[in-house]
């Protein structure tokens, strides 16, 4: 998984959902097709969730 400094969280999916990782990847793909071409997935260990993030200022103009 990619890492970025001070990411903007676009989506958060609890890992209690058995398909959370797949759903997060699908959401990241949708964001990449839109305003956030650098959107990708991180895993938030303390929050036990997959997050779709983009670097701050990552929205296309």
mmCIF file of C-alpha atoms in Angstrom:
data_model
loop_
_atom_site.group_PDB
_atom_site.id
_atom_site.type_symbol
_atom_site.label_atom_id
_atom_site.label_comp_id
_atom_site.label_asym_id
_atom_site.label_seq_id
_atom_site.Cartn_x
_atom_site.Cartn_y
_atom_site.Cartn_z
ATOM 1 C CA UNK A 1 0.000 0.000 0.000
ATOM 2 C CA UNK A 2 1.080 3.534 -0.655
ATOM 3 C CA UNK A 3 1.883 6.065 2.029
ATOM 4 C CA UNK A 4 1.597 9.819 1.929
ATOM 5 C CA UNK A 5 2.150 12.666 4.362
ATOM 6 C CA UNK A 6 -0.952 14.358 5.823
ATOM 7 C CA UNK A 7 -3.446 12.531 3.591
ATOM 8 C CA UNK A 8 -6.979 13.746 3.006
ATOM 9 C CA UNK A 9 -9.346 10.901 3.944
ATOM 10 C CA UNK A 10 -11.988 10.464 1.254
ATOM 11 C CA UNK A 11 -13.658 7.256 2.499
ATOM 12 C CA UNK A 12 -13.382 4.991 5.538
ATOM 13 C CA UNK A 13 -14.553 1.353 5.574
ATOM 14 C CA UNK A 14 -14.468 -0.730 8.740
ATOM 15 C CA UNK A 15 -12.509 -3.958 8.446
ATOM 16 C CA UNK A 16 -15.504 -5.678 10.062
ATOM 17 C CA UNK A 17 -16.896 -5.734 6.502
ATOM 18 C CA UNK A 18 -15.493 -8.950 5.012
ATOM 19 C CA UNK A 19 -15.061 -7.263 1.619
ATOM 20 C CA UNK A 20 -13.703 -3.975 3.001
ATOM 21 C CA UNK A 21 -10.372 -4.168 1.177
ATOM 22 C CA UNK A 22 -12.014 -4.836 -2.180
ATOM 23 C CA UNK A 23 -14.622 -2.118 -1.576
ATOM 24 C CA UNK A 24 -11.899 0.377 -0.629
ATOM 25 C CA UNK A 25 -9.961 -0.400 -3.823
ATOM 26 C CA UNK A 26 -13.125 0.091 -5.898
ATOM 27 C CA UNK A 27 -13.815 3.434 -4.210
ATOM 28 C CA UNK A 28 -10.222 4.559 -4.766
ATOM 29 C CA UNK A 29 -10.592 3.716 -8.451
ATOM 30 C CA UNK A 30 -13.747 5.833 -8.633
ATOM 31 C CA UNK A 31 -11.975 8.760 -6.964
ATOM 32 C CA UNK A 32 -9.018 8.408 -9.373
ATOM 33 C CA UNK A 33 -11.441 8.699 -12.286
ATOM 34 C CA UNK A 34 -12.767 11.924 -10.746
ATOM 35 C CA UNK A 35 -11.183 14.762 -8.822
ATOM 36 C CA UNK A 36 -8.452 12.750 -7.036
ATOM 37 C CA UNK A 37 -6.172 11.046 -9.577
ATOM 38 C CA UNK A 38 -3.731 10.044 -6.821
ATOM 39 C CA UNK A 39 -6.313 8.387 -4.530
ATOM 40 C CA UNK A 40 -5.153 5.131 -2.976
ATOM 41 C CA UNK A 41 -5.864 2.867 0.001
ATOM 42 C CA UNK A 42 -4.227 2.907 3.438
ATOM 43 C CA UNK A 43 -4.971 0.615 6.354
ATOM 44 C CA UNK A 44 -5.631 2.430 9.638
ATOM 45 C CA UNK A 45 -4.474 -0.097 12.254
ATOM 46 C CA UNK A 46 -5.660 1.800 15.367
ATOM 47 C CA UNK A 47 -8.996 2.550 13.689
ATOM 48 C CA UNK A 48 -9.269 -0.950 12.212
ATOM 49 C CA UNK A 49 -10.431 0.412 8.883
ATOM 50 C CA UNK A 50 -9.373 0.744 5.285
ATOM 51 C CA UNK A 51 -9.212 4.379 4.204
ATOM 52 C CA UNK A 52 -9.234 5.842 0.728
ATOM 53 C CA UNK A 53 -6.895 8.823 0.797
ATOM 54 C CA UNK A 54 -5.286 11.410 -1.433
ATOM 55 C CA UNK A 55 -2.298 13.623 -0.680
ATOM 56 C CA UNK A 56 -3.332 17.046 0.600
ATOM 57 C CA UNK A 57 -3.917 19.310 -2.324
ATOM 58 C CA UNK A 58 -4.322 16.235 -4.503
ATOM 59 C CA UNK A 59 -7.536 17.368 -6.164
ATOM 60 C CA UNK A 60 -7.086 18.250 -9.796
ATOM 61 C CA UNK A 61 -7.871 21.803 -10.790
#
